[in-house]
Amino acid sequence: MAGLAVVAVVLLLPVLLVVLRRRYVVARVWGHSMSPTFHDGERVVATRRPHYRVGDVIVFRPGSATTDVAWRIKRIAAVAGDPVPAWLETDHLVVPAGRVVVVGDNTGHSADSRQLGYIDLTTVAGAVPHRAAPEGN
């Protein structure tokens, strides 16, 4: 009976790992663009969602292959159908379908939609659970 339990665990463990990887992503914060909410070197867990809202902090793959950062972490400023923020230089009046506009909490030190443009939702790994900025910041 114990042998059967070991075989079941050995067979089910890879399946469980695949399911968890499809649902959750662990990412490391690089730099100070999300300060004071998240800090350089901090690890966060993002959960995949079917929909994202303004204010969600998301983890996504940068569109450029020239970066050494595997994941970026930014806050959603606008979703598809929303008016394009005035600070984003574009010819569009509303955010296109399947895209979001992102910005860092520390805008003076953030490469976000001002440089990256719209973020395609297919590159989004998930949203980080809500965390308020520390008091006094």
Coordinates of C-alpha atoms in Angstrom, one line a residue:
M1 CA 0.0 0.0 0.0
A2 CA 2.8 2.4 0.8
G3 CA 4.4 1.7 -2.5
L4 CA 1.2 2.7 -4.3
A5 CA 1.2 6.0 -2.4
V6 CA 4.7 6.7 -3.4
V7 CA 3.9 5.9 -7.1
A8 CA 0.8 8.2 -6.9
V9 CA 2.9 11.1 -5.5
V10 CA 5.6 10.6 -8.1
L11 CA 3.0 10.6 -10.9
L12 CA 0.9 13.5 -9.5
L13 CA 3.8 15.8 -8.5
P14 CA 4.7 16.8 -12.1
V15 CA 1.0 17.5 -12.9
L16 CA 0.7 19.6 -9.8
L17 CA 3.8 21.6 -10.6
V18 CA 2.5 22.3 -14.2
V19 CA -0.9 23.5 -12.8
L20 CA 0.8 25.8 -10.3
R21 CA 3.2 27.2 -12.9
R22 CA 0.2 28.0 -15.2
R23 CA -1.6 29.8 -12.3
Y24 CA 1.3 31.6 -10.5
V25 CA 4.5 33.4 -11.5
V26 CA 7.3 34.4 -9.1
A27 CA 9.1 37.6 -10.3
R28 CA 11.9 39.7 -8.8
V29 CA 11.6 43.5 -8.6
W30 CA 14.4 45.2 -10.5
G31 CA 15.2 48.8 -9.7
H32 CA 13.1 51.5 -8.0
S33 CA 10.3 52.1 -10.4
M34 CA 7.7 50.7 -8.1
S35 CA 9.0 52.3 -4.9
P36 CA 7.6 52.7 -2.2
T37 CA 5.1 49.9 -2.9
F38 CA 7.8 47.3 -3.9
H39 CA 11.5 47.4 -3.4
D40 CA 14.5 46.4 -5.5
G41 CA 15.3 42.7 -5.0
E42 CA 11.9 41.9 -3.5
R43 CA 10.1 38.8 -4.9
V44 CA 6.5 38.9 -5.7
V45 CA 3.9 36.3 -6.7
A46 CA 1.6 37.1 -9.5
T47 CA -1.7 35.3 -10.1
R48 CA -3.1 34.8 -13.6
R49 CA -6.5 36.4 -14.2
P50 CA -9.0 36.6 -17.0
H51 CA -9.4 40.4 -16.6
Y52 CA -7.3 43.2 -15.3
R53 CA -8.4 46.6 -13.9
V54 CA -6.9 50.1 -13.5
G55 CA -4.8 50.0 -10.3
D56 CA -3.8 46.4 -10.7
V57 CA 0.0 45.8 -10.4
I58 CA 0.9 43.3 -13.2
V59 CA 3.9 41.3 -14.1
F60 CA 4.7 41.1 -17.8
R61 CA 7.4 40.3 -20.3
P62 CA 9.0 43.3 -21.9
G63 CA 8.3 43.6 -25.7
S64 CA 12.0 44.2 -26.4
A65 CA 14.5 41.4 -26.5
T66 CA 17.3 43.9 -25.7
T67 CA 16.6 43.9 -22.0
D68 CA 18.1 41.5 -19.4
V69 CA 15.1 41.8 -17.2
A70 CA 12.9 38.7 -17.6
W71 CA 9.8 40.4 -16.1
R72 CA 8.6 43.9 -15.5
I73 CA 6.3 45.0 -12.7
K74 CA 4.1 48.1 -13.2
R75 CA 0.6 49.4 -12.3
I76 CA -2.2 49.6 -14.9
A77 CA -3.1 53.2 -15.6
A78 CA -5.7 52.4 -18.3
V79 CA -7.4 49.4 -19.9
A80 CA -8.9 48.7 -23.3
G81 CA -11.7 51.3 -24.1
D82 CA -10.4 53.8 -21.5
P83 CA -9.3 57.2 -22.7
V84 CA -5.6 57.4 -23.3
P85 CA -3.8 59.2 -20.5
A86 CA -2.7 62.7 -21.5
W87 CA 1.0 61.9 -20.7
L88 CA 1.1 59.0 -23.3
E89 CA 1.9 60.4 -26.7
T90 CA -0.2 58.5 -29.2
D91 CA -2.7 59.2 -32.0
H92 CA -5.4 57.0 -30.3
L93 CA -8.2 58.5 -28.3
V94 CA -8.9 55.2 -26.4
V95 CA -6.7 52.3 -25.4
P96 CA -7.0 49.6 -28.1
A97 CA -8.5 46.1 -27.4
G98 CA -6.1 43.6 -25.9
R99 CA -3.8 46.3 -24.5
V100 CA -3.2 48.2 -21.3
V101 CA -1.2 51.3 -20.3
V102 CA 1.2 50.9 -17.4
V103 CA 3.1 53.3 -15.2
G104 CA 5.6 52.8 -12.3
D105 CA 4.7 54.1 -8.9
N106 CA 7.9 56.1 -8.9
T107 CA 7.4 57.8 -12.3
G108 CA 10.7 59.6 -12.2
H109 CA 12.5 56.3 -12.3
S110 CA 10.3 54.1 -14.4
A111 CA 10.4 52.8 -17.9
D112 CA 6.7 52.3 -18.6
S113 CA 4.2 52.9 -21.3
R114 CA 5.8 56.3 -21.9
Q115 CA 8.7 54.4 -23.4
L116 CA 7.2 51.0 -24.0
G117 CA 3.9 52.0 -25.5
Y118 CA 0.8 49.8 -25.0
I119 CA 1.4 46.5 -23.2
D120 CA -0.2 43.5 -25.0
L121 CA -2.2 41.4 -22.6
T122 CA -0.7 38.2 -24.1
T123 CA 2.6 39.2 -22.4
V124 CA 1.0 39.6 -18.9
A125 CA 1.8 36.8 -16.5
G126 CA -0.6 37.9 -13.8
A127 CA -1.5 40.5 -11.1
V128 CA 0.3 40.9 -7.8
P129 CA -2.1 40.9 -4.8
H130 CA -2.9 44.5 -3.6
R131 CA -0.4 46.1 -1.3
A132 CA -0.7 49.7 -0.1
A133 CA 2.3 51.9 -0.1
P134 CA 4.0 52.1 3.3
E135 CA 2.9 54.9 5.7
G136 CA 4.8 58.1 5.4
N137 CA 5.7 57.7 1.8

